[in-house]
Coordinates of C-alpha atoms in Angstrom, one line a residue:
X699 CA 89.2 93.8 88.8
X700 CA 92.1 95.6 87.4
X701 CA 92.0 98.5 90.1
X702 CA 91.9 95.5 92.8
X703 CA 95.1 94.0 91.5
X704 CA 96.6 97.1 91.2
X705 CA 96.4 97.9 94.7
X706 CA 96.3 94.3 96.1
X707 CA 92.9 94.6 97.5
X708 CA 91.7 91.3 97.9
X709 CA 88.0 91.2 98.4
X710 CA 87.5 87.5 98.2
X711 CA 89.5 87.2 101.0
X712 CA 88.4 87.4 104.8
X713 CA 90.3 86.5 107.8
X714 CA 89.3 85.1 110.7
X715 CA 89.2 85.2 114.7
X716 CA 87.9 85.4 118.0
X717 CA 89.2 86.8 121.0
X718 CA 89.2 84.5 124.5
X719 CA 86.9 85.9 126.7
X720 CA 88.3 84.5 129.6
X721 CA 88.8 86.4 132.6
X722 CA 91.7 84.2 133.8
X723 CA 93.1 84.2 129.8
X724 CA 96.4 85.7 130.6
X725 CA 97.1 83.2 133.4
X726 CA 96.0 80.4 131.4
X727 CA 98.2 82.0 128.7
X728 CA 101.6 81.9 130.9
X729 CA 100.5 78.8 132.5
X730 CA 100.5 76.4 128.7
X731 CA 103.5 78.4 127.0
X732 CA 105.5 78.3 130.0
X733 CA 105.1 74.5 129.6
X734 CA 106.0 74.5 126.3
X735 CA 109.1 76.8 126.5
X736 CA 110.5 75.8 130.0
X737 CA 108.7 72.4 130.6
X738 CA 109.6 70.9 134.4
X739 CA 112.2 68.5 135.4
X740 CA 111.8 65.0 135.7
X741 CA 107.9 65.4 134.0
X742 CA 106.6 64.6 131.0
X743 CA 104.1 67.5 129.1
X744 CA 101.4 65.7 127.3
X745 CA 99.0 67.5 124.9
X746 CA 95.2 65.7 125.1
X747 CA 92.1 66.3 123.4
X748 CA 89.7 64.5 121.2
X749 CA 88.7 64.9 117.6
X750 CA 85.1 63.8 117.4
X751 CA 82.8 62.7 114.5
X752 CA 85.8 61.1 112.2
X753 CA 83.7 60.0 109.0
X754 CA 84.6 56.8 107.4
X755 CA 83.6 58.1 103.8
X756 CA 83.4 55.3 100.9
X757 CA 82.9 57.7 97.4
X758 CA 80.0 56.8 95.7
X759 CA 81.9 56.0 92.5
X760 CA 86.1 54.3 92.8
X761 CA 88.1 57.4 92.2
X762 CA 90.7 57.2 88.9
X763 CA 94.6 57.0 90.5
X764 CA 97.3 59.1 89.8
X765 CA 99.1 58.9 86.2
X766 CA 100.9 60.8 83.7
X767 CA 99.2 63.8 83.0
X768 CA 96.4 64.1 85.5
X769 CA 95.6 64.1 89.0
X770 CA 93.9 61.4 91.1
X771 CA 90.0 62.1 90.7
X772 CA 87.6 61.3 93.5
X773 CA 83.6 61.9 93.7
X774 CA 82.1 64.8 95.2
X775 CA 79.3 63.0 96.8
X776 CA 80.4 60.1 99.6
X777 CA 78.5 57.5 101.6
X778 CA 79.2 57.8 105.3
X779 CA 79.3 54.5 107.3
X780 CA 79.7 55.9 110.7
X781 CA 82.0 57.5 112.8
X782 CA 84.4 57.1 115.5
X783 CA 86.3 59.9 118.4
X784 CA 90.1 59.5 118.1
X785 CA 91.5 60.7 121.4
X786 CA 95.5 61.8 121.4
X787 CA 98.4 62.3 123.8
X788 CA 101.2 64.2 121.9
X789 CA 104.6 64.6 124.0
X790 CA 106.0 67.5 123.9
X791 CA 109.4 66.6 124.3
X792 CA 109.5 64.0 121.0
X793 CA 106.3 63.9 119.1
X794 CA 105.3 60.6 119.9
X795 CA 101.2 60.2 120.1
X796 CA 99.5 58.2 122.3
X797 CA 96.0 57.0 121.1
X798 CA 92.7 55.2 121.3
X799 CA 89.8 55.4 119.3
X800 CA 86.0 55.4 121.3
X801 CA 82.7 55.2 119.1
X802 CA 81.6 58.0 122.0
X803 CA 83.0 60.9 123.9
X804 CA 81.8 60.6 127.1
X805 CA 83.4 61.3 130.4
X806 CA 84.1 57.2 130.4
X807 CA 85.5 57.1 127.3
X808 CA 88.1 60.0 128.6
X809 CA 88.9 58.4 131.9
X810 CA 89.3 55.1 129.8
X811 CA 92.1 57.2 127.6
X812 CA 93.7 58.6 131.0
X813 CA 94.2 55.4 132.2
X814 CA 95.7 54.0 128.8
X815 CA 98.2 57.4 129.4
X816 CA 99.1 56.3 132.7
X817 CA 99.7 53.0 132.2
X818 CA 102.2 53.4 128.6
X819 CA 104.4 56.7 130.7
X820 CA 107.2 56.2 132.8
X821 CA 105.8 55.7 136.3
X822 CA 109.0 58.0 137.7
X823 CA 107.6 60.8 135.8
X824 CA 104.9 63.7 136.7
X825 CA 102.6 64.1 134.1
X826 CA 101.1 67.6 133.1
X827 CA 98.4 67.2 130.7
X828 CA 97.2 70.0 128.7
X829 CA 93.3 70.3 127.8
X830 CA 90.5 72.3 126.4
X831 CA 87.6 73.5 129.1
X832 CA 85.1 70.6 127.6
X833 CA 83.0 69.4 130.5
X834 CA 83.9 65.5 130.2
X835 CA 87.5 67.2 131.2
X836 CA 85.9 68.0 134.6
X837 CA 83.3 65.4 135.3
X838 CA 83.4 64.5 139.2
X839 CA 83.9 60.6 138.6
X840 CA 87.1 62.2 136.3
X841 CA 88.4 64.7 138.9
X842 CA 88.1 62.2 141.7
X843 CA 90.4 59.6 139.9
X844 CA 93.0 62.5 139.3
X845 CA 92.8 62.8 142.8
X846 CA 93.9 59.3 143.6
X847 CA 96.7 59.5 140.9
X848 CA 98.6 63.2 142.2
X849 CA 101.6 62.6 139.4
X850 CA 98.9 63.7 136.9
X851 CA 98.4 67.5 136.8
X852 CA 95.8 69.1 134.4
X853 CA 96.3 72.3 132.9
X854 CA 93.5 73.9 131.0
X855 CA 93.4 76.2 127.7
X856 CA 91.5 79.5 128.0
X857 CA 88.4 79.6 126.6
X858 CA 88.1 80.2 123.0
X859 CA 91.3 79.5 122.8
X860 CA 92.1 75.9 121.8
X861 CA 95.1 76.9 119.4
X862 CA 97.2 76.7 122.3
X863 CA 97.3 73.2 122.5
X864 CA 100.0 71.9 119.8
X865 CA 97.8 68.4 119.2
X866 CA 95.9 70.4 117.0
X867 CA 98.4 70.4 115.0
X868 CA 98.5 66.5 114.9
X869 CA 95.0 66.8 114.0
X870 CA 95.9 68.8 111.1
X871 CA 98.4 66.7 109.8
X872 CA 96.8 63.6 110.2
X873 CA 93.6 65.2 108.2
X874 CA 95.1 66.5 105.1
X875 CA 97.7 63.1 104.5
X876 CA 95.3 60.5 105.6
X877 CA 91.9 60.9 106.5
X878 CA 90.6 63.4 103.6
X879 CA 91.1 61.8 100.6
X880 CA 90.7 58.1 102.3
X881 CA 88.2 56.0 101.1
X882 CA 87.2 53.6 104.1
X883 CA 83.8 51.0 103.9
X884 CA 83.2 50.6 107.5
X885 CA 84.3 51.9 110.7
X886 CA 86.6 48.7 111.9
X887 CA 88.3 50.2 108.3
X888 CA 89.1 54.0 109.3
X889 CA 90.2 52.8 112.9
X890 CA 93.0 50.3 111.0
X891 CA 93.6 53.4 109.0
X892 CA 94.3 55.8 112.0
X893 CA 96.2 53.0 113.7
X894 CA 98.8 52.3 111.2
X895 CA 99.3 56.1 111.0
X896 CA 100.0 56.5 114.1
X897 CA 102.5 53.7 114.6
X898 CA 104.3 55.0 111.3
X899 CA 104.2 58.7 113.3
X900 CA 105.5 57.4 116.2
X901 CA 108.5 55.3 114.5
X902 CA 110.2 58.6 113.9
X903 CA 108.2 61.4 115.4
X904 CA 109.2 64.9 115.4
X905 CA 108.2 67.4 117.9
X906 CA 106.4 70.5 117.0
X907 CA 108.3 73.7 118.4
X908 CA 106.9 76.4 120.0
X909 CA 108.4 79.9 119.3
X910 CA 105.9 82.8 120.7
X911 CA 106.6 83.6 124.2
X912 CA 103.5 84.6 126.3
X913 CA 104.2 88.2 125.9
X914 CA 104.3 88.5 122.4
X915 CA 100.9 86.5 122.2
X916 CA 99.4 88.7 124.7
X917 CA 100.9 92.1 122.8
X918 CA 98.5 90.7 119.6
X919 CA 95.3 89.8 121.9
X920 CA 95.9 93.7 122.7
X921 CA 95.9 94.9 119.2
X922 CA 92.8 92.6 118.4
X923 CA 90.7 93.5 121.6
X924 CA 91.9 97.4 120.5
X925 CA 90.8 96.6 117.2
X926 CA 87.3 95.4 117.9
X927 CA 86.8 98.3 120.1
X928 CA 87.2 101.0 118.1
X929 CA 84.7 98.5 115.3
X930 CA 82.1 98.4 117.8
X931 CA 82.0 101.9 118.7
X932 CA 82.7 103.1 115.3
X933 CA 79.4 100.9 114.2
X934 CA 77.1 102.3 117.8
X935 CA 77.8 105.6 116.6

């Protein structure tokens, strides 16, 4: 232990990833961040996807609050009284978060939530919609509605590769500050929950910012595929 800290090895440590194997990746790649960092005229850039299996968790025992000299407690052990699929719209350009909560994720459910997009946007606006590949995205009763309504344009993520869409990050936030720790007895309960936070997100949103131009994401995709390479052959021989 001492020789580890001397030399800041950090065994305990491991760090994660997994490279999109995607043979139109660098497309796709250009395609999102150009969207981001030089979005169109006159359009609106809406990120979409859908967090699935949201647990309303009661604890098995009432947690102790917060006081002088200690932490709030809570019980390790829960009791799970269903789940819903919160589907979300974050706007590039502000923040703001469109949303509807589905006790399914079907292609239905997703065409429902297109048409709630459509409906709360300006109708003067194009709409470019950023998604993941999942196959509800691309169901024929979906693609032939996008048909009938051209201002909607989808743009994919790469496989593997759903850190390019920036509502993850709402799905992040709205994890750690409200759904982990929550305590919620019913379902009806955690979709109030998500509700309220959402309209208190949207009162004053802020807009996540995109910094890392296509380039510099595809220079580290290099060093990672160059990386495994050299792993895999060093391990086949």
């Amino acid at each position: 232990s001492r020789h580890w800290r001397a030399n800041g090895v950090k065994p305990h440590l491991v760090r994660g990833f997994k490279v999109s194997r995607d043979p139109r990746f660098v497309e796709k790649l250009e395609d999102i961040v150009g969207l981001y960092m030089s979005p169109p005229g006159h359009a609106l850039v809406l990120c979409c996807d859908e967090k699935s299996q949201v647990q309303a968790l009661d604890r098995t025992q009432p947690g102790l609050p917060l006081k002088k000299g200690r932490a709030a407690t809570m019980t390790h052990d829960y009791k799970r009284n269903g789940t819903t699929t919160l589907f979300a719209a974050l706007n590039v350009l502000d923040g703001s978060v469109i949303a509807q909560c589905e006790q399914q994720h079907r292609h239905t459910e997703w065409l429902k939530f297109l048409r709630k997009i459509d409906r709360e946007t300006p109708k003067d606006k194009a709409l470019h919609l950023i998604a993941d590949n999942y196959a509800t995205h691309k169901h024929p009763v979906v693609q032939e509605w996008l048909a009938k309504h051209p201002r909607i344009q989808m743009h994919f993520t790469p496989t593997s590769a759903s850190w390019l869409n920036m509502v993850e990050r709402f799905f992040r936030d709205i994890t750690t500050e409200r759904l982990r720790r929550g305590v919620f007895t019913s379902v009806p309960a955690l979709v109030s929950a998500i509700d309220d936070y959402i309209a208190h997100h949207n009162t004053k949103p802020k807009p996540f910012i995109w910094t890392k131009s296509a380039r510099d994401i595809l220079q580290k995709v290099i060093r990672a595929n160059s990386r495994l390479s050299a792993k895999q052959n060093a391990t086949l021989h």
